[in-house]
Backbone atoms as SQL, in Angstrom:
CREATE TABLE atoms (id INTEGER PRIMARY KEY, chain TEXT, resi INTEGER, resn TEXT, atom TEXT, x REAL, y REAL, z REAL);
INSERT INTO atoms VALUES
  (1, 'A', 1, 'LEU', 'N', 122.379, 103.880, 135.694),
  (2, 'A', 1, 'LEU', 'CA', 121.272, 104.107, 136.602),
  (3, 'A', 1, 'LEU', 'C', 120.847, 102.773, 137.194),
  (4, 'A', 2, 'ASN', 'N', 120.741, 102.701, 138.477),
  (5, 'A', 2, 'ASN', 'CA', 120.240, 101.512, 139.163),
  (6, 'A', 2, 'ASN', 'C', 118.810, 101.766, 139.577),
  (7, 'A', 3, 'LEU', 'N', 118.015, 100.693, 139.545),
  (8, 'A', 3, 'LEU', 'CA', 116.604, 100.809, 139.831),
  (9, 'A', 3, 'LEU', 'C', 116.174, 99.647, 140.709),
  (10, 'A', 4, 'SER', 'N', 115.352, 99.929, 141.665),
  (11, 'A', 4, 'SER', 'CA', 114.819, 98.879, 142.541),
  (12, 'A', 4, 'SER', 'C', 113.321, 98.776, 142.294),
  (13, 'A', 5, 'ILE', 'N', 112.863, 97.561, 141.935),
  (14, 'A', 5, 'ILE', 'CA', 111.447, 97.352, 141.639),
  (15, 'A', 5, 'ILE', 'C', 110.942, 96.175, 142.461),
  (16, 'A', 6, 'PRO', 'N', 109.924, 96.394, 143.261),
  (17, 'A', 6, 'PRO', 'CA', 109.365, 95.261, 144.004),
  (18, 'A', 6, 'PRO', 'C', 108.597, 94.333, 143.061),
  (19, 'A', 7, 'LEU', 'N', 108.828, 93.020, 143.191),
  (20, 'A', 7, 'LEU', 'CA', 108.147, 92.020, 142.370),
  (21, 'A', 7, 'LEU', 'C', 107.468, 91.004, 143.272),
  (22, 'A', 8, 'SER', 'N', 106.378, 90.463, 142.789),
  (23, 'A', 8, 'SER', 'CA', 105.744, 89.370, 143.525),
  (24, 'A', 8, 'SER', 'C', 106.666, 88.151, 143.434),
  (25, 'A', 9, 'LYS', 'N', 106.516, 87.224, 144.363),
  (26, 'A', 9, 'LYS', 'CA', 107.334, 86.011, 144.338),
  (27, 'A', 9, 'LYS', 'C', 107.106, 85.224, 143.054),
  (28, 'A', 10, 'ASP', 'N', 105.863, 85.144, 142.615),
  (29, 'A', 10, 'ASP', 'CA', 105.552, 84.402, 141.391),
  (30, 'A', 10, 'ASP', 'C', 106.214, 85.019, 140.162),
  (31, 'A', 11, 'LEU', 'N', 106.151, 86.338, 140.051),
  (32, 'A', 11, 'LEU', 'CA', 106.779, 87.009, 138.914),
  (33, 'A', 11, 'LEU', 'C', 108.285, 86.826, 138.957),
  (34, 'A', 12, 'TYR', 'N', 108.867, 86.950, 140.140),
  (35, 'A', 12, 'TYR', 'CA', 110.307, 86.756, 140.289),
  (36, 'A', 12, 'TYR', 'C', 110.704, 85.338, 139.861),
  (37, 'A', 13, 'LYS', 'N', 109.935, 84.343, 140.290),
  (38, 'A', 13, 'LYS', 'CA', 110.231, 82.958, 139.918),
  (39, 'A', 13, 'LYS', 'C', 110.128, 82.755, 138.408),
  (40, 'A', 14, 'ASP', 'N', 109.075, 83.308, 137.804),
  (41, 'A', 14, 'ASP', 'CA', 108.878, 83.162, 136.359),
  (42, 'A', 14, 'ASP', 'C', 110.028, 83.776, 135.572),
  (43, 'A', 15, 'VAL', 'N', 110.425, 84.978, 135.945),
  (44, 'A', 15, 'VAL', 'CA', 111.526, 85.647, 135.244),
  (45, 'A', 15, 'VAL', 'C', 112.841, 84.914, 135.495),
  (46, 'A', 16, 'SER', 'N', 113.041, 84.449, 136.702),
  (47, 'A', 16, 'SER', 'CA', 114.263, 83.696, 137.015),
  (48, 'A', 16, 'SER', 'C', 114.363, 82.431, 136.171),
  (49, 'A', 17, 'LYS', 'N', 113.260, 81.701, 136.070),
  (50, 'A', 17, 'LYS', 'CA', 113.252, 80.472, 135.262),
  (51, 'A', 17, 'LYS', 'C', 113.531, 80.787, 133.800),
  (52, 'A', 18, 'LEU', 'N', 112.862, 81.790, 133.281),
  (53, 'A', 18, 'LEU', 'CA', 113.038, 82.161, 131.883),
  (54, 'A', 18, 'LEU', 'C', 114.469, 82.633, 131.607),
  (55, 'A', 19, 'SER', 'N', 115.031, 83.393, 132.526),
  (56, 'A', 19, 'SER', 'CA', 116.405, 83.870, 132.321),
  (57, 'A', 19, 'SER', 'C', 117.385, 82.695, 132.346),
  (58, 'A', 20, 'SER', 'N', 117.110, 81.688, 133.166),
  (59, 'A', 20, 'SER', 'CA', 117.967, 80.501, 133.195),
  (60, 'A', 20, 'SER', 'C', 117.873, 79.730, 131.889),
  (61, 'A', 21, 'VAL', 'N', 116.656, 79.553, 131.394),
  (62, 'A', 21, 'VAL', 'CA', 116.452, 78.839, 130.133),
  (63, 'A', 21, 'VAL', 'C', 117.160, 79.563, 128.987),
  (64, 'A', 22, 'ASP', 'N', 117.072, 80.870, 128.973),
  (65, 'A', 22, 'ASP', 'CA', 117.698, 81.677, 127.916),
  (66, 'A', 22, 'ASP', 'C', 119.168, 81.977, 128.185),
  (67, 'A', 23, 'LYS', 'N', 119.682, 81.462, 129.292),
  (68, 'A', 23, 'LYS', 'CA', 121.088, 81.670, 129.675),
  (69, 'A', 23, 'LYS', 'C', 121.440, 83.154, 129.729),
  (70, 'A', 24, 'GLN', 'N', 120.574, 83.910, 130.401),
  (71, 'A', 24, 'GLN', 'CA', 120.788, 85.337, 130.625),
  (72, 'A', 24, 'GLN', 'C', 120.728, 85.596, 132.124),
  (73, 'A', 25, 'THR', 'N', 121.292, 86.701, 132.507),
  (74, 'A', 25, 'THR', 'CA', 121.125, 87.104, 133.899),
  (75, 'A', 25, 'THR', 'C', 119.706, 87.629, 134.074),
  (76, 'A', 26, 'PHE', 'N', 119.266, 87.678, 135.307),
  (77, 'A', 26, 'PHE', 'CA', 117.946, 88.210, 135.615),
  (78, 'A', 26, 'PHE', 'C', 117.822, 89.641, 135.089),
  (79, 'A', 27, 'VAL', 'N', 118.838, 90.438, 135.335),
  (80, 'A', 27, 'VAL', 'CA', 118.826, 91.846, 134.914),
  (81, 'A', 27, 'VAL', 'C', 118.768, 91.967, 133.396),
  (82, 'A', 28, 'ALA', 'N', 119.539, 91.138, 132.687),
  (83, 'A', 28, 'ALA', 'CA', 119.517, 91.173, 131.220),
  (84, 'A', 28, 'ALA', 'C', 118.141, 90.800, 130.690),
  (85, 'A', 29, 'MET', 'N', 117.506, 89.829, 131.326),
  (86, 'A', 29, 'MET', 'CA', 116.161, 89.421, 130.913),
  (87, 'A', 29, 'MET', 'C', 115.175, 90.570, 131.111),
  (88, 'A', 30, 'VAL', 'N', 115.239, 91.234, 132.238),
  (89, 'A', 30, 'VAL', 'CA', 114.336, 92.362, 132.500),
  (90, 'A', 30, 'VAL', 'C', 114.579, 93.477, 131.483),
  (91, 'A', 31, 'ARG', 'N', 115.836, 93.758, 131.183),
  (92, 'A', 31, 'ARG', 'CA', 116.149, 94.785, 130.167),
  (93, 'A', 31, 'ARG', 'C', 115.547, 94.414, 128.823),
  (94, 'A', 32, 'ASP', 'N', 115.709, 93.141, 128.416),
  (95, 'A', 32, 'ASP', 'CA', 115.171, 92.695, 127.127),
  (96, 'A', 32, 'ASP', 'C', 113.654, 92.814, 127.077),
  (97, 'A', 33, 'VAL', 'N', 113.011, 92.451, 128.167),
  (98, 'A', 33, 'VAL', 'CA', 111.553, 92.549, 128.231),
  (99, 'A', 33, 'VAL', 'C', 111.115, 94.005, 128.124),
  (100, 'A', 34, 'LEU', 'N', 111.785, 94.890, 128.822),
  (101, 'A', 34, 'LEU', 'CA', 111.437, 96.312, 128.747),
  (102, 'A', 34, 'LEU', 'C', 111.674, 96.870, 127.349),
  (103, 'A', 35, 'ARG', 'N', 112.780, 96.502, 126.732),
  (104, 'A', 35, 'ARG', 'CA', 113.045, 96.964, 125.351),
  (105, 'A', 35, 'ARG', 'C', 111.973, 96.457, 124.397),
  (106, 'A', 36, 'GLY', 'N', 111.586, 95.199, 124.561),
  (107, 'A', 36, 'GLY', 'CA', 110.532, 94.639, 123.715),
  (108, 'A', 36, 'GLY', 'C', 109.209, 95.360, 123.906),
  (109, 'A', 37, 'TYR', 'N', 108.892, 95.664, 125.152),
  (110, 'A', 37, 'TYR', 'CA', 107.655, 96.382, 125.452),
  (111, 'A', 37, 'TYR', 'C', 107.671, 97.767, 124.806),
  (112, 'A', 38, 'LEU', 'N', 108.784, 98.465, 124.941),
  (113, 'A', 38, 'LEU', 'CA', 108.879, 99.806, 124.352),
  (114, 'A', 38, 'LEU', 'C', 108.796, 99.748, 122.828),
  (115, 'A', 39, 'ALA', 'N', 109.425, 98.747, 122.221),
  (116, 'A', 39, 'ALA', 'CA', 109.370, 98.588, 120.764),
  (117, 'A', 39, 'ALA', 'C', 107.939, 98.302, 120.311),
  (118, 'A', 40, 'GLU', 'N', 107.236, 97.462, 121.062),
  (119, 'A', 40, 'GLU', 'CA', 105.840, 97.147, 120.731),
  (120, 'A', 40, 'GLU', 'C', 104.965, 98.390, 120.833),
  (121, 'A', 41, 'ARG', 'N', 105.166, 99.185, 121.862),
  (122, 'A', 41, 'ARG', 'CA', 104.394, 100.421, 122.019),
  (123, 'A', 41, 'ARG', 'C', 104.653, 101.381, 120.857),
  (124, 'A', 42, 'GLU', 'N', 105.917, 101.465, 120.430),
  (125, 'A', 42, 'GLU', 'CA', 106.254, 102.330, 119.298),
  (126, 'A', 42, 'GLU', 'C', 105.586, 101.829, 118.025),
  (127, 'A', 43, 'LEU', 'N', 105.580, 100.512, 117.827),
  (128, 'A', 43, 'LEU', 'CA', 104.936, 99.933, 116.651),
  (129, 'A', 43, 'LEU', 'C', 103.440, 100.222, 116.648),
  (130, 'A', 44, 'VAL', 'N', 102.799, 100.089, 117.790),
  (131, 'A', 44, 'VAL', 'CA', 101.373, 100.409, 117.900),
  (132, 'A', 44, 'VAL', 'C', 101.131, 101.876, 117.558),
  (133, 'A', 45, 'SER', 'N', 101.996, 102.744, 118.033),
  (134, 'A', 45, 'SER', 'CA', 101.869, 104.171, 117.754),
  (135, 'A', 45, 'SER', 'C', 102.011, 104.450, 116.253),
  (136, 'A', 46, 'ILE', 'N', 102.990, 103.811, 115.619),
  (137, 'A', 46, 'ILE', 'CA', 103.209, 103.993, 114.177),
  (138, 'A', 46, 'ILE', 'C', 102.001, 103.490, 113.395),
  (139, 'A', 47, 'ARG', 'N', 101.485, 102.323, 113.774),
  (140, 'A', 47, 'ARG', 'CA', 100.306, 101.775, 113.084),
  (141, 'A', 47, 'ARG', 'C', 99.108, 102.704, 113.222),
  (142, 'A', 48, 'THR', 'N', 98.916, 103.242, 114.403),
  (143, 'A', 48, 'THR', 'CA', 97.789, 104.143, 114.644),
  (144, 'A', 48, 'THR', 'C', 97.907, 105.387, 113.773),
  (145, 'A', 49, 'ARG', 'N', 99.098, 105.969, 113.731),
  (146, 'A', 49, 'ARG', 'CA', 99.303, 107.159, 112.891),
  (147, 'A', 49, 'ARG', 'C', 99.123, 106.830, 111.415),
  (148, 'A', 50, 'ALA', 'N', 99.613, 105.654, 110.989),
  (149, 'A', 50, 'ALA', 'CA', 99.493, 105.258, 109.582),
  (150, 'A', 50, 'ALA', 'C', 98.029, 105.042, 109.202),
  (151, 'A', 51, 'LYS', 'N', 97.249, 104.432, 110.088),
  (152, 'A', 51, 'LYS', 'CA', 95.827, 104.219, 109.805),
  (153, 'A', 51, 'LYS', 'C', 95.090, 105.541, 109.674),
  (154, 'A', 52, 'LYS', 'N', 95.397, 106.490, 110.558),
  (155, 'A', 52, 'LYS', 'CA', 94.759, 107.804, 110.485),
  (156, 'A', 52, 'LYS', 'C', 95.122, 108.514, 109.191),
  (157, 'A', 53, 'LYS', 'N', 96.398, 108.436, 108.825),
  (158, 'A', 53, 'LYS', 'CA', 96.856, 109.085, 107.593),
  (159, 'A', 53, 'LYS', 'C', 96.222, 108.433, 106.370),
  (160, 'A', 54, 'ALA', 'N', 96.165, 107.108, 106.361),
  (161, 'A', 54, 'ALA', 'CA', 95.553, 106.396, 105.235),
  (162, 'A', 54, 'ALA', 'C', 94.078, 106.768, 105.109),
  (163, 'A', 55, 'LYS', 'N', 93.380, 106.800, 106.237),
  (164, 'A', 55, 'LYS', 'CA', 91.958, 107.138, 106.210),
  (165, 'A', 55, 'LYS', 'C', 91.742, 108.547, 105.696),
  (166, 'A', 56, 'SER', 'N', 92.559, 109.490, 106.159),
  (167, 'A', 56, 'SER', 'CA', 92.391, 110.884, 105.714),
  (168, 'A', 56, 'SER', 'C', 92.789, 111.067, 104.253),
  (169, 'A', 57, 'SER', 'N', 93.584, 110.119, 103.728),
  (170, 'A', 57, 'SER', 'CA', 94.005, 110.177, 102.324),
  (171, 'A', 57, 'SER', 'C', 93.094, 109.363, 101.417),
  (172, 'A', 58, 'GLY', 'N', 92.084, 108.723, 102.007),
  (173, 'A', 58, 'GLY', 'CA', 91.146, 107.938, 101.210),
  (174, 'A', 58, 'GLY', 'C', 91.654, 106.548, 100.853),
  (175, 'A', 59, 'ILE', 'N', 92.671, 106.083, 101.530),
  (176, 'A', 59, 'ILE', 'CA', 93.227, 104.758, 101.252),
  (177, 'A', 59, 'ILE', 'C', 92.483, 103.735, 102.097),
  (178, 'A', 60, 'LYS', 'N', 91.956, 102.702, 101.431),
  (179, 'A', 60, 'LYS', 'CA', 91.222, 101.646, 102.119),
  (180, 'A', 60, 'LYS', 'C', 92.146, 100.452, 102.350),
  (181, 'A', 61, 'PRO', 'N', 91.871, 99.667, 103.391),
  (182, 'A', 61, 'PRO', 'CA', 92.714, 98.495, 103.666),
  (183, 'A', 61, 'PRO', 'C', 92.876, 97.565, 102.459),
  (184, 'A', 62, 'SER', 'N', 91.832, 97.423, 101.675),
  (185, 'A', 62, 'SER', 'CA', 91.899, 96.542, 100.504),
  (186, 'A', 62, 'SER', 'C', 92.870, 97.060, 99.438),
  (187, 'A', 63, 'MET', 'N', 93.248, 98.316, 99.506),
  (188, 'A', 63, 'MET', 'CA', 94.145, 98.919, 98.519),
  (189, 'A', 63, 'MET', 'C', 95.623, 98.763, 98.891),
  (190, 'A', 64, 'ILE', 'N', 95.902, 98.445, 100.142),
  (191, 'A', 64, 'ILE', 'CA', 97.278, 98.440, 100.645),
  (192, 'A', 64, 'ILE', 'C', 98.167, 97.450, 99.922),
  (193, 'A', 65, 'GLU', 'N', 97.715, 96.204, 99.765),
  (194, 'A', 65, 'GLU', 'CA', 98.555, 95.185, 99.136),
  (195, 'A', 65, 'GLU', 'C', 98.955, 95.587, 97.718),
  (196, 'A', 66, 'ASN', 'N', 98.025, 96.124, 96.936),
  (197, 'A', 66, 'ASN', 'CA', 98.357, 96.565, 95.582),
  (198, 'A', 66, 'ASN', 'C', 99.364, 97.715, 95.601),
  (199, 'A', 67, 'MET', 'N', 99.215, 98.621, 96.554),
  (200, 'A', 67, 'MET', 'CA', 100.143, 99.747, 96.662),
  (201, 'A', 67, 'MET', 'C', 101.549, 99.255, 96.999),
  (202, 'A', 68, 'VAL', 'N', 101.640, 98.278, 97.901),
  (203, 'A', 68, 'VAL', 'CA', 102.945, 97.727, 98.262),
  (204, 'A', 68, 'VAL', 'C', 103.562, 97.023, 97.070),
  (205, 'A', 69, 'ASP', 'N', 102.761, 96.231, 96.346),
  (206, 'A', 69, 'ASP', 'CA', 103.269, 95.532, 95.160),
  (207, 'A', 69, 'ASP', 'C', 103.791, 96.525, 94.107),
  (208, 'A', 70, 'GLU', 'N', 103.069, 97.612, 93.907),
  (209, 'A', 70, 'GLU', 'CA', 103.509, 98.634, 92.949),
  (210, 'A', 70, 'GLU', 'C', 104.808, 99.300, 93.405),
  (211, 'A', 71, 'PHE', 'N', 104.908, 99.560, 94.690),
  (212, 'A', 71, 'PHE', 'CA', 106.110, 100.194, 95.230),
  (213, 'A', 71, 'PHE', 'C', 107.330, 99.311, 95.048),
  (214, 'A', 72, 'ARG', 'N', 107.155, 97.995, 95.178),
  (215, 'A', 72, 'ARG', 'CA', 108.273, 97.055, 95.087),
  (216, 'A', 72, 'ARG', 'C', 108.767, 96.830, 93.671),
  (217, 'A', 73, 'LYS', 'N', 107.996, 97.233, 92.665),
  (218, 'A', 73, 'LYS', 'CA', 108.418, 97.037, 91.257),
  (219, 'A', 73, 'LYS', 'C', 109.560, 97.941, 90.901);
């Protein structure tokens, strides 16, 4: 799938510079940025669901570290 996205000159310059520094093509840099954004959004979603589940289960933030330590034993 090919996609055309209008960019401001400043954004284009910034991405071009960064892609040169990272020795990537412009397109590869944009793909990496989009993948990172999607991964971050998924992580935020997982954290939100986990917080809701913990709260409904009566788990307090102060209890998490002990629970993780017990799980790792």
